[in-house]
mmCIF file of C-alpha atoms in Angstrom:
data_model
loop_
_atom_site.group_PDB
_atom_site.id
_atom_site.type_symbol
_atom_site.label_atom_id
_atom_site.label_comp_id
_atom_site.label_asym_id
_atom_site.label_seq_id
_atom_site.Cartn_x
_atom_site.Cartn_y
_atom_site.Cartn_z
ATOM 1 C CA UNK G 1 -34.190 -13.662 -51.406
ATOM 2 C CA UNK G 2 -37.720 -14.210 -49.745
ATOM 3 C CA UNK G 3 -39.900 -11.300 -49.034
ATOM 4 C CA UNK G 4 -43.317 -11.626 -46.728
ATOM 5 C CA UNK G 5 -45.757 -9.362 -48.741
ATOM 6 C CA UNK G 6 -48.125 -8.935 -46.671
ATOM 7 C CA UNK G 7 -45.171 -7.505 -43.734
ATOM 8 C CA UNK G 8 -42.456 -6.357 -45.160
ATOM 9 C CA UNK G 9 -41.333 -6.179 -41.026
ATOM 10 C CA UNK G 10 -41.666 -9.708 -40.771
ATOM 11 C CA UNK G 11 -38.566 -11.480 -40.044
ATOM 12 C CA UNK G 12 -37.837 -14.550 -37.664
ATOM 13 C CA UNK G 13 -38.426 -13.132 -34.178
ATOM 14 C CA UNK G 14 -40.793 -10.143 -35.784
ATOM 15 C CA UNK G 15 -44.347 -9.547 -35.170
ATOM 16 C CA UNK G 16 -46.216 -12.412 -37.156
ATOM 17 C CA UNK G 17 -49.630 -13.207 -36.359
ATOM 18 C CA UNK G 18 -49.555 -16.520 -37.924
ATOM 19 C CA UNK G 19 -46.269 -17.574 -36.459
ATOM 20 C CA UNK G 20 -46.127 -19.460 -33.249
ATOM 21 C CA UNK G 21 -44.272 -16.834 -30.812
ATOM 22 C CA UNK G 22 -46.896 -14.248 -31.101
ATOM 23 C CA UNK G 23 -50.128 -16.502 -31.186
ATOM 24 C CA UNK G 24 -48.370 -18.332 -27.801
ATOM 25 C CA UNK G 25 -47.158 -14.946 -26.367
ATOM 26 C CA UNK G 26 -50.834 -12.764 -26.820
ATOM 27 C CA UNK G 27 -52.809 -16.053 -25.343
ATOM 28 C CA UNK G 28 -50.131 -16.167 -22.138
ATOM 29 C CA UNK G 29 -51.121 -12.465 -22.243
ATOM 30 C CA UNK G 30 -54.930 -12.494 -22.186
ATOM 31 C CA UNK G 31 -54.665 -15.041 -19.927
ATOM 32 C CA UNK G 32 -52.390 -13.347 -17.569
ATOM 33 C CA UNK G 33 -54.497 -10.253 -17.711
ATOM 34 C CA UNK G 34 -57.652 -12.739 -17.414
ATOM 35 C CA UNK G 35 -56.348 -13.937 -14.074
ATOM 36 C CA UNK G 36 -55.619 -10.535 -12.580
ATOM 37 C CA UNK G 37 -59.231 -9.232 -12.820
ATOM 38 C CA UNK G 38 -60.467 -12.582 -11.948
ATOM 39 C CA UNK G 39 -58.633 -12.779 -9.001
ATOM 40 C CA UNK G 40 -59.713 -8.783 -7.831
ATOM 41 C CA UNK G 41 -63.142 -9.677 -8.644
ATOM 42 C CA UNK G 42 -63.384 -13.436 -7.363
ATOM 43 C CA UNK G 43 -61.915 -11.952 -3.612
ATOM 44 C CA UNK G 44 -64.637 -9.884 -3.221
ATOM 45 C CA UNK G 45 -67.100 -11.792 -4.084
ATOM 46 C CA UNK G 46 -66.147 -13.862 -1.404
ATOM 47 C CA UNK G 47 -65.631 -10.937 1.440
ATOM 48 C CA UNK G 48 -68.545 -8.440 0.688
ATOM 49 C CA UNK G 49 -70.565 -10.649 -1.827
ATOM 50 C CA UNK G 50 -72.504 -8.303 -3.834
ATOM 51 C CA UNK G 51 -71.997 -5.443 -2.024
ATOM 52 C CA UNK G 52 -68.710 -3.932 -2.535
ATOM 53 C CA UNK G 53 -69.319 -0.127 -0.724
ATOM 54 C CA UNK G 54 -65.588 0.671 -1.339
ATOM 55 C CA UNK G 55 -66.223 1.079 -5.159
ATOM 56 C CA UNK G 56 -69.058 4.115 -5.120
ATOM 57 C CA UNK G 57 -66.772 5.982 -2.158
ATOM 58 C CA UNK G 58 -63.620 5.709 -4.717
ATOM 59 C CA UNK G 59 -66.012 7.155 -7.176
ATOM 60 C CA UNK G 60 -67.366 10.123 -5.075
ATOM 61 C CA UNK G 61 -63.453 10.948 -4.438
ATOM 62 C CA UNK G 62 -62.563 11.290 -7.969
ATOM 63 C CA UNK G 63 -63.357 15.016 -7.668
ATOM 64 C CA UNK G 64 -61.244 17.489 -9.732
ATOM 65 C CA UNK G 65 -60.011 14.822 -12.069
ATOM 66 C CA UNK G 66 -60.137 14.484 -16.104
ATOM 67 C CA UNK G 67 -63.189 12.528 -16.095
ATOM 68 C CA UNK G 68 -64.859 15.671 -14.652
ATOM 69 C CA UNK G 69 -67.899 15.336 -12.138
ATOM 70 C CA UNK G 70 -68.808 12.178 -13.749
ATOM 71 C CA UNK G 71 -67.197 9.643 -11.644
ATOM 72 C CA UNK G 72 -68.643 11.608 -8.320
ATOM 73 C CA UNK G 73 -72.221 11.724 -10.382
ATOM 74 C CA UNK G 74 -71.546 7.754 -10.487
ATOM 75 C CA UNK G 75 -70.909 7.022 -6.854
ATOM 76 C CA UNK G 76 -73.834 9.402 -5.759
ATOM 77 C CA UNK G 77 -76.370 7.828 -7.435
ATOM 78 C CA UNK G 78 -75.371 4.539 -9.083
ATOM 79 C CA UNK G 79 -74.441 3.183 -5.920
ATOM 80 C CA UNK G 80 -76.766 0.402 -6.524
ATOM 81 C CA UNK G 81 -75.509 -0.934 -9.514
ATOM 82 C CA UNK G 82 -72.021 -0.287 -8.763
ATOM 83 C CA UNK G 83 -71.555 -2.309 -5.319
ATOM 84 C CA UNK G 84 -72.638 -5.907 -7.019
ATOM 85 C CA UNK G 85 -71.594 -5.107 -10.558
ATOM 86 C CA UNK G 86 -67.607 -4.050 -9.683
ATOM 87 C CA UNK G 87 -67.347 -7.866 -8.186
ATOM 88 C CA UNK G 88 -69.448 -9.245 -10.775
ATOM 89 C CA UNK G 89 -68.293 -7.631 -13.936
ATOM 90 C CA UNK G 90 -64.407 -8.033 -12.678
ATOM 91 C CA UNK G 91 -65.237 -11.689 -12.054
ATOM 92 C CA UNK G 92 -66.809 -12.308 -15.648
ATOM 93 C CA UNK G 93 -64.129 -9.619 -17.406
ATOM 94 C CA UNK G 94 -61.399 -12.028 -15.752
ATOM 95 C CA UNK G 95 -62.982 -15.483 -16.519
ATOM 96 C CA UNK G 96 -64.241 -14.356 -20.464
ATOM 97 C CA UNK G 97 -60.156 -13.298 -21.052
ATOM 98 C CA UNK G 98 -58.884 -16.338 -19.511
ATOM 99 C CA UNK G 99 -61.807 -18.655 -21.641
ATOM 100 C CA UNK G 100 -60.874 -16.174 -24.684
ATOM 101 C CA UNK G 101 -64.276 -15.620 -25.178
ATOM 102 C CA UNK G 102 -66.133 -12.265 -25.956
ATOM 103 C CA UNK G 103 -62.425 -11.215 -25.542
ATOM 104 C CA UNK G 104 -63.126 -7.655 -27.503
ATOM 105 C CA UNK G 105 -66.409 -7.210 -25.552
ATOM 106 C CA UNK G 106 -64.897 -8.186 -21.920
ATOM 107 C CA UNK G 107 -61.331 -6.306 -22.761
ATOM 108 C CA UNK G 108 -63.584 -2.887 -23.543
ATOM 109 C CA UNK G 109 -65.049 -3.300 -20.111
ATOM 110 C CA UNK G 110 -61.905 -3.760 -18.564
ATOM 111 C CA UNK G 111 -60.522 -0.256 -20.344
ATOM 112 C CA UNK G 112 -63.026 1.216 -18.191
ATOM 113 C CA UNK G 113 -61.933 0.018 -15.041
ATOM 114 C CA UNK G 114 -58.719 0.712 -15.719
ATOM 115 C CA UNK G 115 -59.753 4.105 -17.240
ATOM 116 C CA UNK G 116 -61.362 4.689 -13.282
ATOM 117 C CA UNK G 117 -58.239 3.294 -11.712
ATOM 118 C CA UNK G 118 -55.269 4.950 -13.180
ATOM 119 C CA UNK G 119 -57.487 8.651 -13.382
ATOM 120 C CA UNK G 120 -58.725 7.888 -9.688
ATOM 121 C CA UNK G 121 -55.881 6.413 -8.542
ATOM 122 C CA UNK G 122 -54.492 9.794 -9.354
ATOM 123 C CA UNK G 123 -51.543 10.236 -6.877
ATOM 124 C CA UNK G 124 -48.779 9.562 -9.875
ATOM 125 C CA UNK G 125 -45.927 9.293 -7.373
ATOM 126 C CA UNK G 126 -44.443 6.925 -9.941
ATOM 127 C CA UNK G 127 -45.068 9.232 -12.843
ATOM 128 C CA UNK G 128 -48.000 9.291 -15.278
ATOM 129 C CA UNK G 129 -47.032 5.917 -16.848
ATOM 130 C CA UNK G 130 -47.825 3.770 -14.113
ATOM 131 C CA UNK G 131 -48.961 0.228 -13.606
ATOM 132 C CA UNK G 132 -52.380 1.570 -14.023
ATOM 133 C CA UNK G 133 -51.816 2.729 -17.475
ATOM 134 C CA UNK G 134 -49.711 -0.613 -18.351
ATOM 135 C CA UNK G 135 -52.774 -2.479 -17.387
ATOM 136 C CA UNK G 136 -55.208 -0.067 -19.446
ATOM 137 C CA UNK G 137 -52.920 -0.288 -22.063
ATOM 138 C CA UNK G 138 -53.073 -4.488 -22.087
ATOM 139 C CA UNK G 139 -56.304 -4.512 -22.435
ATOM 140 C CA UNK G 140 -56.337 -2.279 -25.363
ATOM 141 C CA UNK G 141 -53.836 -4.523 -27.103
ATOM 142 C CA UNK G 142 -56.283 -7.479 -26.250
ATOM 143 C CA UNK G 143 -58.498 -5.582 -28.753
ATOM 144 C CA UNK G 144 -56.368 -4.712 -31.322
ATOM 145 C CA UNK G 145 -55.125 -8.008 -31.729
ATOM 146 C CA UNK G 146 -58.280 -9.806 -31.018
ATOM 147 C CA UNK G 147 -56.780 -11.823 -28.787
ATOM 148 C CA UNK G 148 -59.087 -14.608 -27.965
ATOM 149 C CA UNK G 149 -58.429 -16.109 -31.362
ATOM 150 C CA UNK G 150 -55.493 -17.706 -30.661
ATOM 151 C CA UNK G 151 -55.670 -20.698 -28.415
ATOM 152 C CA UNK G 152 -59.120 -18.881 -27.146
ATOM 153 C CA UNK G 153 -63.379 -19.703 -27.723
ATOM 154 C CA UNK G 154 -63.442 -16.637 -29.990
ATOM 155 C CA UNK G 155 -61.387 -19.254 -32.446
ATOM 156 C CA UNK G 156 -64.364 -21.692 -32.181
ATOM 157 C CA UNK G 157 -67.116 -18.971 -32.208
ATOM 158 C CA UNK G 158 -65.951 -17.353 -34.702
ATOM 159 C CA UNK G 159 -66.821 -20.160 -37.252
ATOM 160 C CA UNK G 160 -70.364 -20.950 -36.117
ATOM 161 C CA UNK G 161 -72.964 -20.636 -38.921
ATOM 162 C CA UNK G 162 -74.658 -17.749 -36.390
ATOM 163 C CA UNK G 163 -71.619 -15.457 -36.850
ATOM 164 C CA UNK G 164 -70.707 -15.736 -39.905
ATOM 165 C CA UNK G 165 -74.122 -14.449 -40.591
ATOM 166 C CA UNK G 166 -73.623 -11.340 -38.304
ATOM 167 C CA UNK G 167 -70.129 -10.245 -39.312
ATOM 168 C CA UNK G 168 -70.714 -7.396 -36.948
ATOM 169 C CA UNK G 169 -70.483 -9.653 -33.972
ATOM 170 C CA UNK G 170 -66.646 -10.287 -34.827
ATOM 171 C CA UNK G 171 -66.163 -6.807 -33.471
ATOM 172 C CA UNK G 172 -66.879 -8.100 -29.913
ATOM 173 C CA UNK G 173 -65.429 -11.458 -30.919
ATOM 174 C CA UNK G 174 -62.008 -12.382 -31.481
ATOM 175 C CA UNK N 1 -36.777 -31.492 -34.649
ATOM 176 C CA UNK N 2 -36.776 -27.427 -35.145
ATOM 177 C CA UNK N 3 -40.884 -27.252 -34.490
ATOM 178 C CA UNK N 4 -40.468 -29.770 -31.429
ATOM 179 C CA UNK N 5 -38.290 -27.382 -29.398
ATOM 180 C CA UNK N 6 -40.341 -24.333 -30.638
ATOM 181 C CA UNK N 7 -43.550 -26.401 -28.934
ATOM 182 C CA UNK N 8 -41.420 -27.382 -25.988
ATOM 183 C CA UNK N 9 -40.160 -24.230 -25.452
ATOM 184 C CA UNK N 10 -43.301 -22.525 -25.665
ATOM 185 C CA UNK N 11 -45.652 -25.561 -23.655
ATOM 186 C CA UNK N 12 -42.720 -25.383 -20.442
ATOM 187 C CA UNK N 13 -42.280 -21.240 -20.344
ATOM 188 C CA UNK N 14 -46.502 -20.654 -20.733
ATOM 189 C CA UNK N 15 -46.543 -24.105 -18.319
ATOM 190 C CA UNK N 16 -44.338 -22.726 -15.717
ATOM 191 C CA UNK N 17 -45.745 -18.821 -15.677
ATOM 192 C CA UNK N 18 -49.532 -20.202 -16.042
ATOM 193 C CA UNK N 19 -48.353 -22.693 -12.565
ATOM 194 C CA UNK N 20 -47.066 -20.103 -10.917
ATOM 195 C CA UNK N 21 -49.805 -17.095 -11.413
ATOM 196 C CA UNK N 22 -53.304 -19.168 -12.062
ATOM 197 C CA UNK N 23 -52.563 -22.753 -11.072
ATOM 198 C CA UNK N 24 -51.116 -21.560 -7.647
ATOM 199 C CA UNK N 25 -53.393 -18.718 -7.582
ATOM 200 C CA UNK N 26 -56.615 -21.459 -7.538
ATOM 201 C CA UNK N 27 -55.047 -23.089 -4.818
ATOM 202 C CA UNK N 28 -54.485 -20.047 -2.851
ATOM 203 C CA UNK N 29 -57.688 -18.667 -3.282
ATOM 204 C CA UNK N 30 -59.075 -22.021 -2.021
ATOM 205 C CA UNK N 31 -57.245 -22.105 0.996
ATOM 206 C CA UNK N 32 -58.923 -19.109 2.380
ATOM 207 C CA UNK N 33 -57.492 -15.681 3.309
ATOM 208 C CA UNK N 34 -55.150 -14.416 2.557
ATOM 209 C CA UNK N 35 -56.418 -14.537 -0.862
ATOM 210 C CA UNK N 36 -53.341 -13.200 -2.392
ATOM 211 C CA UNK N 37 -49.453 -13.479 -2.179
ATOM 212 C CA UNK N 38 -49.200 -10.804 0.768
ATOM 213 C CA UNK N 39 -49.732 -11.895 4.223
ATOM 214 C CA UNK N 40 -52.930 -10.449 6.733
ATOM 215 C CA UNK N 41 -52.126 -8.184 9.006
ATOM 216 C CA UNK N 42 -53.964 -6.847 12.078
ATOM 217 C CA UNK N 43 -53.957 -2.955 13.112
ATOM 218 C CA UNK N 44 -50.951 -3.466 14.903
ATOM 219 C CA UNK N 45 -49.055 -4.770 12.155
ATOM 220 C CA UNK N 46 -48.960 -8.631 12.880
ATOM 221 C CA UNK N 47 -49.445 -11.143 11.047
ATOM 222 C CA UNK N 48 -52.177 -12.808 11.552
ATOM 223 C CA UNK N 49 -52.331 -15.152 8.514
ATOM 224 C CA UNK N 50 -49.719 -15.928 6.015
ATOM 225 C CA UNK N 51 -50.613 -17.647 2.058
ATOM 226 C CA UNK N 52 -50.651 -21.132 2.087
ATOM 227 C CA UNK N 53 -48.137 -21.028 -1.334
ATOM 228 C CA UNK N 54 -44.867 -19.379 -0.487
ATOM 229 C CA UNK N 55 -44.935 -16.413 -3.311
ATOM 230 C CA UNK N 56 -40.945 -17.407 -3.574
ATOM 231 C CA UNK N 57 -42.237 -20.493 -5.193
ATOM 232 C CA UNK N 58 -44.797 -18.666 -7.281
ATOM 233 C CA UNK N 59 -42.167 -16.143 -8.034
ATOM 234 C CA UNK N 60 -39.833 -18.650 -8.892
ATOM 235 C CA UNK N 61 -41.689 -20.450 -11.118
ATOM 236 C CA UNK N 62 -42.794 -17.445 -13.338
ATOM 237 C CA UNK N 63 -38.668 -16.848 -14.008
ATOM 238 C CA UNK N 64 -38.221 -20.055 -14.699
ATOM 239 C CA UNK N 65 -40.518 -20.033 -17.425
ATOM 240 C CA UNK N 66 -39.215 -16.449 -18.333
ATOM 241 C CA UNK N 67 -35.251 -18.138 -18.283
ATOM 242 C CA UNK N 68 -36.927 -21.280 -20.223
ATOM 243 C CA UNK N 69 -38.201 -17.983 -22.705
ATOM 244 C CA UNK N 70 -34.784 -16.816 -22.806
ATOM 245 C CA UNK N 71 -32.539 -20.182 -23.595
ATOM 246 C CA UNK N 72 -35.443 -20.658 -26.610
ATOM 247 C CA UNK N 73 -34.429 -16.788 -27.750
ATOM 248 C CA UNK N 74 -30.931 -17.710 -27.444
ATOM 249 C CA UNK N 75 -30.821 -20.865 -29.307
ATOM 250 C CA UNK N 76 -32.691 -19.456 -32.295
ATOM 251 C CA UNK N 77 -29.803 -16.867 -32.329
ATOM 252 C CA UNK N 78 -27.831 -19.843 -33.013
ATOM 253 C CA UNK N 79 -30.071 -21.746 -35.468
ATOM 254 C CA UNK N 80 -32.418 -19.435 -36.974
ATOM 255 C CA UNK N 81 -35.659 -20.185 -37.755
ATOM 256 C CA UNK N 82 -36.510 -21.361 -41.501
ATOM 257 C CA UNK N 83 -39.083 -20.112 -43.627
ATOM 258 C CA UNK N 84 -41.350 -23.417 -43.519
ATOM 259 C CA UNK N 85 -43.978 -21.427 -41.186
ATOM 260 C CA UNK N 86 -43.667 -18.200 -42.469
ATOM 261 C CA UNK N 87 -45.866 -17.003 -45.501
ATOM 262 C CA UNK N 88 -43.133 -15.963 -47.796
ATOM 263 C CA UNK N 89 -42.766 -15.599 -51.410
ATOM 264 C CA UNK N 90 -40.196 -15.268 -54.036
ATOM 265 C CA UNK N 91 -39.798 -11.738 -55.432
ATOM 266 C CA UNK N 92 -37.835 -11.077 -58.435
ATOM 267 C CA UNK N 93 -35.539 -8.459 -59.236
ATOM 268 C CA UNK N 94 -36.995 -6.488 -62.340
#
């Protein structure tokens, strides 16, 4: 009788983050996810360039939501940074999941456009668990797991001499 | 022979889904508008562009890996995987 002691749930087609299924399956995943904000961001690059007036008129018509006046505060008077930096920052979220690198740092940002989305999105016609949440709830599990660690540049940044030294920076690693 | 068709399966499913969403997905980008899957259309409703990459063959190729995905689950059903890559140890009874 074998026993995994460090998972007692372990068994063959169980959660094991050294065994091949789940390493394969969360890098498929990151890079999946990768691709989708890539592709949101990389398209409007290309039509409005760094000026994307769509995202602070979203904003100012999240009134009356959870977020509270905040998001309206946002498109009011952040307008400047948020036209260039909802292309840009999809763009570089997408391509630092699909590279696995900064995976915790670029997942956190994408929480928060998916935080914006599923809240502003806000017409729930397809319940309260929608695709909106799915996707906010992917890019938490990119997190937890530390996803870019397996077949990802967190694996390879990870051991440089300059991180081991800052343990800290594994927390926006992996 | 057990780790080759764990690698296989796992190369040809990831192979096929990654073709089909981001390999395909480069090439439509490239191509120009429309950017995605879904065809332009003008005010009126016509279509005024359509993808270069038929989405039935990006679709397609995303369940094949998934199918690929499910033959693997189905033959480790039948031959179960050993404990050679799993951290295991040997627990006596007291």
């Amino acid at each position: 009788m074998s026993y995994q002691a460090t998972n007692p749930l372990a068994d063959e087609f169980e959660l094991e983050l050294d065994g091949p299924l789940t390493a394969y399956w969360l890098a498929l995943l990151r890079v999946v996810t990768g691709w989708w904000f890539f592709h949101a961001g990389v398209t409007k690059l290309i039509e409005d360039g760094l000026a994307f007036g769509y995202g602070p008129a979203y904003l100012q018509q999240m009134t009356g939501t959870a977020l509270g006046p905040i998001p309206v505060w946002m498109g009011n008077n952040l307008a400047f940074l948020i036209k260039p930096g909802v292309p840009l920052f999809e763009t570089l979220i997408g391509l630092a999941l699909i590279a696995g690198a900064l995976t915790r740092l670029a997942a956190l940002g994408g929480v928060v456009f998916m935080t914006l989305f599923w809240v502003g999105n806000a017409g729930f016609g397809h319940g309260l668990v929608n695709s909106d949440l799915m996707g906010l709830l992917l890019f938490g599990t990119m997190i937890v797991f530390g996803a870019g660690r397996y077949y990802g540049l967190d694996a390879v940044l990870e051991k440089l001499e300059f991180v081991k030294q800052r343990p800290k920076l594994r927390y926006i690693l992996g | 022979m057990t780790d080759i068709i764990d690698k296989a399966a796992m190369a040809l499913s990831g192979g096929l889904m990654l073709l089909g969403i981001v390999g395909l997905g480069v090439v439509e980008i490239l191509a120009g508008a429309p950017y995605g899957a879904a065809p332009v259309t003008n005010d009126a409703g016509e279509i005024v562009a359509t993808p270069m990459v038929d989405p039935v063959l990006r679709t397609g190729l995303v369940l094949a890996g998934l199918a690929v995905l499910g033959l693997y689950a189905a033959y480790r059903m039948m031959a179960p995987a050993e404990d050679r890559d799993i951290d295991r140890r040997e627990m006596t009874a007291d």
